Amino acid sequence: MSNFSSLLIQRILDRNNLFRALQQVSRNQGAPGLDGMTVKQLPEHLKQTWIATRQKVLSGSYRPQPVKRVFIPKGNGGLRPLGIPTVQDRLIQQAIAQILSEQWELKFHALSFGFRPNRSAHQAIRQVQNFVRQGKRWTIDMDLKSFFDEVNHDKLMLTLKQSGIPADVLGLINRYLKAPTVVDGKVITTTKGVPQGGPLSPLLANIVLNELDWELHKRQLSFVRYADDFQILVGSRRSAERIKVSLTHFIKCKLKLTVNTEKSAEDHFWKRSFLGFRLLKKDARIKVSESSINKLKAKIRMVTRRTRGRKFTQIIEELKKSLLGWKAYFDISEVLSPLKDLDKWIRRKLRCYLWKQWGRSGYRRLRRLGVDRFLAWNTAKSAHGPWRLSKSPALYRALPNRYFRNLGLPELADRKGNRIEPPWYVIRMPGGVGGEAS
């Protein structure tokens, strides 16, 4: 083992670095891996076994445990595969990622925003907006087919080796890449891909696509990348078509990856969404995409199903958690009308839920909530269904907006007290990046 090699692996296994890694793994929580060990059980386990484990890592004899493969639903109705390492392997991966990130942050491109410190999806969409306002009216929206599952191991390891990473760290990373996957009790050999779910995978994904970033930079193209989602902004359709063909070839031959032609397109910028947002045609203001709103509506329909048998206060608490997270992400939206309509729809959905829950006691409930006798009687005896009645004057009077506000239901269009993002989110590249050369 060379001195350089020993230095890097020891930095990874340094007590302070491991403590930071343990804190991060604990914050992330996550399900147990194949061994069933939880995040809470990890510290006690490390007290008993870490000295021996550390020695195995240093000697190159440590072997990661197989990864548990699970599938979670995607927004389009499909399933996304996740690989869940054991919590001990998540700790070691996190420790590796922390040290390698310090080296690679100096090599990553300024227009790459995903999985990097002090960078966000908000900054990425602001950068797209900036390019559009510079006159780039066409976007090349490229989708990499099953990117995380298709990463070429040989290509990735060669990139890491050429960056100066020593043999013992390369060997450890390679063993994590090759760790077998267990699906429904069956062990499957891993020959390609970086499993989504491991702390090291986002960094490795950025390393793989860093070559693409600098190729786009060399061609003087205006682009924005967030993980495997990226858009290129140009001034004409002809440029867009030419660049798309050229880049598809580059991605296939140089990166050993495949462009999903069904999901990729060149089009006017206002017709394509990016990271859940769209830009208005007229002035490029940011709005929430229709698909993002539809996904939230589907989740709300699930929460407010009457057959779940939950109390109304429980429904509100579940909605509150989902809506606060959604609001935190989409609060950058500058077009509020879709959010106001969504707020109205959510309240109507809740009025419908309560009306169904009240059943035959609807008349008495309305009267108790201040609705006059005639209106309450006509509503209770109406032949219309619950959804139609949820928009009736009686239910609006009985359950006004302030009723839901007092229960703590967030309002998605509310902008009171929002933090304004500082103006440094716009990246201006030296050398006038933004041309249309192919």
GROMACS .gro file of C-alpha atoms in nm:
model
  438
    1MET     CA    1   0.000   0.000   0.000
    2SER     CA    2   0.151   0.333  -0.108
    3ASN     CA    3   0.177   0.634   0.121
    4PHE     CA    4  -0.070   0.827  -0.096
    5SER     CA    5  -0.309   0.536  -0.094
    6SER     CA    6  -0.284   0.498   0.282
    7LEU     CA    7  -0.343   0.871   0.328
    8LEU     CA    8  -0.671   0.881   0.133
    9ILE     CA    9  -0.819   0.566   0.284
   10GLN     CA   10  -0.722   0.688   0.630
   11ARG     CA   11  -0.888   1.022   0.563
   12ILE     CA   12  -1.204   0.829   0.474
   13LEU     CA   13  -1.174   0.622   0.795
   14ASP     CA   14  -1.078   0.921   1.011
   15ARG     CA   15  -1.279   0.939   1.333
   16ASN     CA   16  -1.416   1.288   1.260
   17ASN     CA   17  -1.517   1.197   0.905
   18LEU     CA   18  -1.690   0.881   1.028
   19PHE     CA   19  -1.873   1.076   1.297
   20ARG     CA   20  -2.003   1.318   1.032
   21ALA     CA   21  -2.105   1.022   0.818
   22LEU     CA   22  -2.289   0.861   1.109
   23GLN     CA   23  -2.478   1.184   1.175
   24GLN     CA   24  -2.582   1.206   0.809
   25VAL     CA   25  -2.693   0.842   0.791
   26SER     CA   26  -2.893   0.896   1.111
   27ARG     CA   27  -3.060   1.207   0.966
   28ASN     CA   28  -3.150   1.027   0.646
   29GLN     CA   29  -3.306   0.738   0.840
   30GLY     CA   30  -3.414   0.489   0.573
   31ALA     CA   31  -3.522   0.126   0.586
   32PRO     CA   32  -3.294  -0.154   0.708
   33GLY     CA   33  -3.091  -0.354   0.458
   34LEU     CA   34  -3.082  -0.731   0.425
   35ASP     CA   35  -2.941  -0.783   0.775
   36GLY     CA   36  -3.241  -0.607   0.932
   37MET     CA   37  -3.026  -0.363   1.131
   38THR     CA   38  -3.185  -0.021   1.186
   39VAL     CA   39  -3.015   0.317   1.200
   40LYS     CA   40  -3.076   0.331   1.577
   41GLN     CA   41  -2.894   0.000   1.626
   42LEU     CA   42  -2.589   0.106   1.426
   43PRO     CA   43  -2.390   0.296   1.697
   44GLU     CA   44  -2.397   0.001   1.938
   45HIS     CA   45  -2.302  -0.235   1.657
   46LEU     CA   46  -2.003  -0.016   1.566
   47LYS     CA   47  -1.878  -0.016   1.925
   48GLN     CA   48  -1.850  -0.393   1.913
   49THR     CA   49  -1.725  -0.451   1.557
   50TRP     CA   50  -1.570  -0.135   1.411
   51ILE     CA   51  -1.206  -0.208   1.496
   52ALA     CA   52  -1.219  -0.535   1.302
   53THR     CA   53  -1.425  -0.378   1.019
   54ARG     CA   54  -1.181  -0.088   0.985
   55GLN     CA   55  -0.888  -0.328   0.958
   56LYS     CA   56  -1.067  -0.520   0.682
   57VAL     CA   57  -1.126  -0.197   0.488
   58LEU     CA   58  -0.761  -0.098   0.525
   59SER     CA   59  -0.637  -0.440   0.412
   60GLY     CA   60  -0.875  -0.458   0.116
   61SER     CA   61  -1.054  -0.766   0.247
   62TYR     CA   62  -1.383  -0.594   0.337
   63ARG     CA   63  -1.679  -0.718   0.133
   64PRO     CA   64  -2.004  -0.515   0.126
   65GLN     CA   65  -2.326  -0.700   0.202
   66PRO     CA   66  -2.570  -0.762  -0.086
   67VAL     CA   67  -2.811  -0.478  -0.162
   68LYS     CA   68  -3.184  -0.524  -0.104
   69ARG     CA   69  -3.382  -0.425  -0.414
   70VAL     CA   70  -3.724  -0.268  -0.361
   71PHE     CA   71  -3.957  -0.089  -0.602
   72ILE     CA   72  -4.140   0.236  -0.534
   73PRO     CA   73  -4.415   0.388  -0.752
   74LYS     CA   74  -4.318   0.658  -1.004
   75GLY     CA   75  -4.536   0.953  -1.099
   76ASN     CA   76  -4.608   0.804  -1.442
   77GLY     CA   77  -4.748   0.483  -1.294
   78GLY     CA   78  -4.432   0.275  -1.332
   79LEU     CA   79  -4.195   0.148  -1.066
   80ARG     CA   80  -3.854   0.289  -0.973
   81PRO     CA   81  -3.597   0.038  -0.843
   82LEU     CA   82  -3.413   0.131  -0.523
   83GLY     CA   83  -3.112  -0.048  -0.381
   84ILE     CA   84  -3.096  -0.045  -0.001
   85PRO     CA   85  -2.751  -0.124   0.142
   86THR     CA   86  -2.712  -0.226   0.506
   87VAL     CA   87  -2.674   0.065   0.747
   88GLN     CA   88  -2.305  -0.018   0.801
   89ASP     CA   89  -2.243  -0.006   0.426
   90ARG     CA   90  -2.437   0.321   0.409
   91LEU     CA   91  -2.201   0.460   0.673
   92ILE     CA   92  -1.888   0.360   0.478
   93GLN     CA   93  -2.034   0.487   0.151
   94GLN     CA   94  -2.119   0.818   0.314
   95ALA     CA   95  -1.765   0.845   0.452
   96ILE     CA   96  -1.621   0.784   0.104
   97ALA     CA   97  -1.859   1.035  -0.055
   98GLN     CA   98  -1.767   1.311   0.192
   99ILE     CA   99  -1.394   1.290   0.114
  100LEU     CA  100  -1.426   1.239  -0.262
  101SER     CA  101  -1.676   1.528  -0.284
  102GLU     CA  102  -1.411   1.764  -0.154
  103GLN     CA  103  -1.187   1.667  -0.448
  104TRP     CA  104  -1.453   1.656  -0.717
  105GLU     CA  105  -1.626   1.982  -0.625
  106LEU     CA  106  -1.324   2.157  -0.778
  107LYS     CA  107  -1.375   1.964  -1.103
  108PHE     CA  108  -1.752   1.986  -1.142
  109HIS     CA  109  -1.907   2.240  -1.377
  110ALA     CA  110  -2.082   2.551  -1.244
  111LEU     CA  111  -2.401   2.461  -1.436
  112SER     CA  112  -2.442   2.126  -1.258
  113PHE     CA  113  -2.683   2.168  -0.964
  114GLY     CA  114  -2.790   1.821  -0.842
  115PHE     CA  115  -2.657   1.653  -0.525
  116ARG     CA  116  -2.400   1.922  -0.458
  117PRO     CA  117  -2.347   2.138  -0.147
  118ASN     CA  118  -2.516   2.480  -0.151
  119ARG     CA  119  -2.692   2.405  -0.479
  120SER     CA  120  -3.057   2.335  -0.546
  121ALA     CA  121  -3.325   2.266  -0.803
  122HIS     CA  122  -3.445   2.623  -0.751
  123GLN     CA  123  -3.111   2.758  -0.870
  124ALA     CA  124  -3.129   2.525  -1.172
  125ILE     CA  125  -3.471   2.647  -1.284
  126ARG     CA  126  -3.364   3.009  -1.227
  127GLN     CA  127  -3.068   2.949  -1.454
  128VAL     CA  128  -3.295   2.810  -1.725
  129GLN     CA  129  -3.511   3.120  -1.686
  130ASN     CA  130  -3.202   3.339  -1.725
  131PHE     CA  131  -3.098   3.168  -2.049
  132VAL     CA  132  -3.452   3.206  -2.189
  133ARG     CA  133  -3.453   3.577  -2.109
  134GLN     CA  134  -3.124   3.605  -2.297
  135GLY     CA  135  -3.313   3.497  -2.609
  136LYS     CA  136  -3.280   3.117  -2.605
  137ARG     CA  137  -3.635   3.026  -2.708
  138TRP     CA  138  -3.579   2.658  -2.795
  139THR     CA  139  -3.494   2.380  -2.556
  140ILE     CA  140  -3.337   2.040  -2.613
  141ASP     CA  141  -3.484   1.822  -2.340
  142MET     CA  142  -3.288   1.496  -2.321
  143ASP     CA  143  -3.376   1.195  -2.109
  144LEU     CA  144  -3.118   0.926  -2.033
  145LYS     CA  145  -3.276   0.582  -2.039
  146SER     CA  146  -3.261   0.414  -1.695
  147PHE     CA  147  -2.948   0.616  -1.620
  148PHE     CA  148  -2.868   0.487  -1.270
  149ASP     CA  149  -2.918   0.126  -1.383
  150GLU     CA  150  -2.712   0.165  -1.701
  151VAL     CA  151  -2.390   0.333  -1.582
  152ASN     CA  152  -2.093   0.151  -1.735
  153HIS     CA  153  -1.863   0.029  -1.454
  154ASP     CA  154  -1.546   0.016  -1.666
  155LYS     CA  155  -1.599   0.371  -1.791
  156LEU     CA  156  -1.665   0.499  -1.439
  157MET     CA  157  -1.365   0.321  -1.285
  158LEU     CA  158  -1.135   0.452  -1.560
  159THR     CA  159  -1.256   0.808  -1.490
  160LEU     CA  160  -1.189   0.763  -1.117
  161LYS     CA  161  -0.845   0.616  -1.183
  162GLN     CA  162  -0.749   0.900  -1.417
  163SER     CA  163  -0.850   1.151  -1.149
  164GLY     CA  164  -0.574   1.017  -0.922
  165ILE     CA  165  -0.775   0.807  -0.677
  166PRO     CA  166  -0.545   0.535  -0.536
  167ALA     CA  167  -0.586   0.163  -0.587
  168ASP     CA  168  -0.723   0.073  -0.242
  169VAL     CA  169  -1.004   0.332  -0.263
  170LEU     CA  170  -1.076   0.231  -0.623
  171GLY     CA  171  -1.100  -0.132  -0.507
  172LEU     CA  172  -1.344  -0.041  -0.229
  173ILE     CA  173  -1.564   0.160  -0.467
  174ASN     CA  174  -1.556  -0.121  -0.723
  175ARG     CA  175  -1.668  -0.373  -0.462
  176TYR     CA  176  -1.964  -0.149  -0.382
  177LEU     CA  177  -2.049  -0.123  -0.752
  178LYS     CA  178  -2.029  -0.503  -0.789
  179ALA     CA  179  -2.219  -0.587  -0.469
  180PRO     CA  180  -2.491  -0.837  -0.563
  181THR     CA  181  -2.858  -0.746  -0.548
  182VAL     CA  182  -3.129  -0.952  -0.378
  183VAL     CA  183  -3.475  -0.942  -0.534
  184ASP     CA  184  -3.749  -1.153  -0.374
  185GLY     CA  185  -3.485  -1.374  -0.213
  186LYS     CA  186  -3.294  -1.431  -0.537
  187VAL     CA  187  -2.929  -1.314  -0.558
  188ILE     CA  188  -2.848  -1.132  -0.884
  189THR     CA  189  -2.497  -1.045  -1.000
  190THR     CA  190  -2.438  -0.675  -1.065
  191THR     CA  191  -2.250  -0.586  -1.385
  192LYS     CA  192  -2.357  -0.226  -1.443
  193GLY     CA  193  -2.533   0.069  -1.279
  194VAL     CA  194  -2.510   0.255  -0.951
  195PRO     CA  195  -2.801   0.161  -0.724
  196GLN     CA  196  -3.031   0.447  -0.626
  197GLY     CA  197  -3.050   0.443  -0.248
  198GLY     CA  198  -2.680   0.435  -0.157
  199PRO     CA  199  -2.511   0.758  -0.036
  200LEU     CA  200  -2.226   0.714  -0.284
  201SER     CA  201  -2.448   0.686  -0.594
  202PRO     CA  202  -2.533   1.059  -0.640
  203LEU     CA  203  -2.164   1.153  -0.637
  204LEU     CA  204  -2.076   0.875  -0.884
  205ALA     CA  205  -2.363   0.989  -1.110
  206ASN     CA  206  -2.222   1.343  -1.116
  207ILE     CA  207  -1.874   1.207  -1.192
  208VAL     CA  208  -2.011   1.008  -1.487
  209LEU     CA  209  -2.196   1.310  -1.630
  210ASN     CA  210  -1.920   1.562  -1.558
  211GLU     CA  211  -1.766   1.470  -1.894
  212LEU     CA  212  -2.093   1.565  -2.062
  213ASP     CA  213  -2.099   1.902  -1.881
  214TRP     CA  214  -1.754   1.997  -2.005
  215GLU     CA  215  -1.833   1.877  -2.358
  216LEU     CA  216  -2.134   2.112  -2.360
  217HIS     CA  217  -1.911   2.386  -2.220
  218LYS     CA  218  -1.654   2.324  -2.497
  219ARG     CA  219  -1.931   2.362  -2.755
  220GLN     CA  220  -2.032   2.693  -2.589
  221LEU     CA  221  -2.386   2.575  -2.522
  222SER     CA  222  -2.626   2.719  -2.265
  223PHE     CA  223  -2.724   2.420  -2.051
  224VAL     CA  224  -2.846   2.330  -1.703
  225ARG     CA  225  -2.807   1.986  -1.544
  226TYR     CA  226  -2.962   1.849  -1.228
  227ALA     CA  227  -2.845   1.487  -1.179
  228ASP     CA  228  -2.956   1.303  -1.495
  229ASP     CA  229  -3.209   1.574  -1.592
  230PHE     CA  230  -3.067   1.837  -1.824
  231GLN     CA  231  -3.183   2.094  -2.075
  232ILE     CA  232  -2.991   2.282  -2.343
  233LEU     CA  233  -3.124   2.622  -2.451
  234VAL     CA  234  -3.065   2.752  -2.804
  235GLY     CA  235  -3.201   3.023  -3.032
  236SER     CA  236  -3.352   2.824  -3.318
  237ARG     CA  237  -3.516   2.496  -3.405
  238ARG     CA  238  -3.248   2.418  -3.662
  239SER     CA  239  -2.975   2.447  -3.399
  240ALA     CA  240  -3.177   2.234  -3.159
  241GLU     CA  241  -3.221   1.952  -3.411
  242ARG     CA  242  -2.853   1.951  -3.510
  243ILE     CA  243  -2.727   1.956  -3.150
  244LYS     CA  244  -2.967   1.681  -3.039
  245VAL     CA  245  -2.838   1.441  -3.306
  246SER     CA  246  -2.475   1.522  -3.226
  247LEU     CA  247  -2.517   1.483  -2.850
  248THR     CA  248  -2.709   1.156  -2.883
  249HIS     CA  249  -2.405   1.017  -3.065
  250PHE     CA  250  -2.165   1.156  -2.803
  251ILE     CA  251  -2.363   1.011  -2.513
  252LYS     CA  252  -2.378   0.668  -2.678
  253CYS     CA  253  -2.015   0.647  -2.789
  254LYS     CA  254  -1.831   0.835  -2.515
  255LEU     CA  255  -2.045   0.780  -2.204
  256LYS     CA  256  -2.180   0.437  -2.301
  257LEU     CA  257  -2.533   0.552  -2.217
  258THR     CA  258  -2.859   0.557  -2.412
  259VAL     CA  259  -3.085   0.855  -2.485
  260ASN     CA  260  -3.455   0.776  -2.444
  261THR     CA  261  -3.585   0.903  -2.779
  262GLU     CA  262  -3.950   0.873  -2.670
  263LYS     CA  263  -3.905   1.117  -2.380
  264SER     CA  264  -3.647   1.346  -2.543
  265ALA     CA  265  -3.748   1.633  -2.771
  266GLU     CA  266  -3.656   1.971  -2.906
  267ASP     CA  267  -3.935   2.225  -2.862
  268HIS     CA  268  -4.030   2.577  -2.757
  269PHE     CA  269  -3.916   2.631  -2.398
  270TRP     CA  270  -4.270   2.692  -2.267
  271LYS     CA  271  -4.386   2.348  -2.386
  272ARG     CA  272  -4.133   2.151  -2.180
  273SER     CA  273  -4.122   2.108  -1.803
  274PHE     CA  274  -3.803   2.085  -1.598
  275LEU     CA  275  -3.777   1.961  -1.238
  276GLY     CA  276  -4.154   1.999  -1.198
  277PHE     CA  277  -4.174   2.354  -1.337
  278ARG     CA  278  -4.258   2.532  -1.661
  279LEU     CA  279  -4.187   2.884  -1.785
  280LEU     CA  280  -4.456   3.113  -1.927
  281LYS     CA  281  -4.431   3.192  -2.299
  282LYS     CA  282  -4.479   3.567  -2.255
  283ASP     CA  283  -4.229   3.660  -1.985
  284ALA     CA  284  -4.067   3.331  -1.874
  285ARG     CA  285  -4.209   3.351  -1.523
  286ILE     CA  286  -4.189   3.024  -1.330
  287LYS     CA  287  -4.503   2.818  -1.276
  288VAL     CA  288  -4.575   2.471  -1.142
  289SER     CA  289  -4.615   2.217  -1.421
  290GLU     CA  290  -4.950   2.049  -1.482
  291SER     CA  291  -4.800   1.706  -1.415
  292SER     CA  292  -4.674   1.819  -1.072
  293ILE     CA  293  -5.022   1.944  -0.981
  294ASN     CA  294  -5.181   1.621  -1.104
  295LYS     CA  295  -4.941   1.411  -0.896
  296LEU     CA  296  -5.032   1.609  -0.584
  297LYS     CA  297  -5.403   1.574  -0.661
  298ALA     CA  298  -5.361   1.197  -0.692
  299LYS     CA  299  -5.194   1.187  -0.352
  300ILE     CA  300  -5.469   1.399  -0.195
  301ARG     CA  301  -5.736   1.171  -0.343
  302MET     CA  302  -5.558   0.879  -0.179
  303VAL     CA  303  -5.544   1.052   0.161
  304THR     CA  304  -5.909   1.163   0.151
  305ARG     CA  305  -6.061   0.830   0.052
  306ARG     CA  306  -6.362   0.770   0.274
  307THR     CA  307  -6.289   0.396   0.298
  308ARG     CA  308  -5.971   0.463   0.497
  309GLY     CA  309  -6.181   0.516   0.808
  310ARG     CA  310  -5.969   0.798   0.952
  311LYS     CA  311  -6.083   1.084   1.173
  312PHE     CA  312  -6.093   1.422   1.003
  313THR     CA  313  -5.816   1.557   1.228
  314GLN     CA  314  -5.593   1.267   1.117
  315ILE     CA  315  -5.667   1.347   0.754
  316ILE     CA  316  -5.565   1.710   0.812
  317GLU     CA  317  -5.238   1.604   0.978
  318GLU     CA  318  -5.150   1.373   0.689
  319LEU     CA  319  -5.229   1.645   0.438
  320LYS     CA  320  -5.031   1.898   0.637
  321LYS     CA  321  -4.712   1.690   0.611
  322SER     CA  322  -4.751   1.638   0.236
  323LEU     CA  323  -4.852   1.997   0.160
  324LEU     CA  324  -4.574   2.159   0.363
  325GLY     CA  325  -4.309   1.957   0.179
  326TRP     CA  326  -4.472   2.029  -0.157
  327LYS     CA  327  -4.504   2.399  -0.075
  328ALA     CA  328  -4.138   2.425   0.032
  329TYR     CA  329  -4.028   2.292  -0.307
  330PHE     CA  330  -4.275   2.479  -0.529
  331ASP     CA  331  -4.275   2.809  -0.339
  332ILE     CA  332  -4.041   2.950  -0.604
  333SER     CA  333  -4.337   2.962  -0.846
  334GLU     CA  334  -4.406   3.315  -0.969
  335VAL     CA  335  -4.749   3.235  -1.118
  336LEU     CA  336  -4.993   3.195  -0.831
  337SER     CA  337  -5.323   3.136  -1.013
  338PRO     CA  338  -5.275   2.755  -1.047
  339LEU     CA  339  -5.186   2.736  -0.677
  340LYS     CA  340  -5.496   2.935  -0.581
  341ASP     CA  341  -5.708   2.698  -0.787
  342LEU     CA  342  -5.535   2.405  -0.618
  343ASP     CA  343  -5.606   2.550  -0.272
  344LYS     CA  344  -5.974   2.580  -0.367
  345TRP     CA  345  -5.979   2.222  -0.497
  346ILE     CA  346  -5.822   2.087  -0.175
  347ARG     CA  347  -6.075   2.268   0.043
  348ARG     CA  348  -6.358   2.145  -0.177
  349LYS     CA  349  -6.223   1.791  -0.147
  350LEU     CA  350  -6.226   1.825   0.232
  351ARG     CA  351  -6.581   1.965   0.234
  352CYS     CA  352  -6.683   1.665   0.025
  353TYR     CA  353  -6.509   1.430   0.272
  354LEU     CA  354  -6.690   1.585   0.569
  355TRP     CA  355  -7.027   1.579   0.395
  356LYS     CA  356  -6.984   1.207   0.327
  357GLN     CA  357  -6.873   1.152   0.687
  358TRP     CA  358  -7.177   1.335   0.827
  359GLY     CA  359  -7.419   1.112   0.634
  360ARG     CA  360  -7.776   1.141   0.763
  361SER     CA  361  -7.675   1.397   1.026
  362GLY     CA  362  -7.589   1.650   0.752
  363TYR     CA  363  -7.890   1.874   0.823
  364ARG     CA  364  -7.816   1.893   1.197
  365ARG     CA  365  -7.446   1.959   1.132
  366LEU     CA  366  -7.524   2.244   0.894
  367ARG     CA  367  -7.766   2.403   1.139
  368ARG     CA  368  -7.511   2.371   1.421
  369LEU     CA  369  -7.255   2.549   1.205
  370GLY     CA  370  -7.480   2.847   1.146
  371VAL     CA  371  -7.658   2.764   0.817
  372ASP     CA  372  -8.022   2.881   0.809
  373ARG     CA  373  -8.298   2.621   0.821
  374PHE     CA  374  -8.421   2.657   0.462
  375LEU     CA  375  -8.074   2.630   0.303
  376ALA     CA  376  -7.970   2.345   0.532
  377TRP     CA  377  -8.289   2.150   0.452
  378ASN     CA  378  -8.260   2.198   0.074
  379THR     CA  379  -7.895   2.089   0.083
  380ALA     CA  380  -7.958   1.783   0.300
  381LYS     CA  381  -8.246   1.669   0.077
  382SER     CA  382  -8.074   1.748  -0.251
  383ALA     CA  383  -8.049   1.475  -0.514
  384HIS     CA  384  -7.702   1.593  -0.610
  385GLY     CA  385  -7.396   1.390  -0.511
  386PRO     CA  386  -7.136   1.486  -0.246
  387TRP     CA  387  -6.887   1.637  -0.494
  388ARG     CA  388  -7.153   1.868  -0.644
  389LEU     CA  389  -7.275   1.969  -0.299
  390SER     CA  390  -6.922   2.037  -0.177
  391LYS     CA  391  -6.943   2.357  -0.384
  392SER     CA  392  -7.285   2.456  -0.249
  393PRO     CA  393  -7.347   2.780  -0.053
  394ALA     CA  394  -7.445   2.580   0.256
  395LEU     CA  395  -7.112   2.400   0.284
  396TYR     CA  396  -6.918   2.720   0.206
  397ARG     CA  397  -7.097   2.894   0.493
  398ALA     CA  398  -7.061   2.600   0.732
  399LEU     CA  399  -6.696   2.533   0.641
  400PRO     CA  400  -6.540   2.863   0.530
  401ASN     CA  401  -6.173   2.899   0.440
  402ARG     CA  402  -6.083   3.011   0.792
  403TYR     CA  403  -6.218   2.681   0.928
  404PHE     CA  404  -5.943   2.489   0.746
  405ARG     CA  405  -5.688   2.759   0.819
  406ASN     CA  406  -5.758   2.725   1.192
  407LEU     CA  407  -5.701   2.349   1.163
  408GLY     CA  408  -5.350   2.422   1.032
  409LEU     CA  409  -5.409   2.334   0.665
  410PRO     CA  410  -5.132   2.506   0.462
  411GLU     CA  411  -5.230   2.738   0.176
  412LEU     CA  412  -5.009   2.673  -0.125
  413ALA     CA  413  -5.059   3.018  -0.279
  414ASP     CA  414  -4.976   3.199   0.046
  415ARG     CA  415  -4.651   3.394   0.017
  416LYS     CA  416  -4.649   3.575   0.352
  417GLY     CA  417  -4.307   3.584   0.510
  418ASN     CA  418  -4.141   3.389   0.230
  419ARG     CA  419  -3.765   3.422   0.205
  420ILE     CA  420  -3.649   3.588  -0.115
  421GLU     CA  421  -3.369   3.396  -0.281
  422PRO     CA  422  -3.053   3.610  -0.321
  423PRO     CA  423  -2.958   3.711  -0.676
  424TRP     CA  424  -2.642   3.497  -0.699
  425TYR     CA  425  -2.834   3.198  -0.831
  426VAL     CA  426  -2.757   3.307  -1.190
  427ILE     CA  427  -2.429   3.163  -1.313
  428ARG     CA  428  -2.247   3.367  -1.574
  429MET     CA  429  -1.975   3.160  -1.732
  430PRO     CA  430  -1.643   3.307  -1.840
  431GLY     CA  431  -1.577   3.307  -2.213
  432GLY     CA  432  -1.939   3.377  -2.312
  433VAL     CA  433  -2.095   3.033  -2.282
  434GLY     CA  434  -2.426   3.047  -2.463
  435GLY     CA  435  -2.358   3.001  -2.832
  436GLU     CA  436  -2.512   2.742  -3.059
  437ALA     CA  437  -2.214   2.559  -3.202
  438SER     CA  438  -2.260   2.186  -3.240
   0.00000   0.00000   0.00000
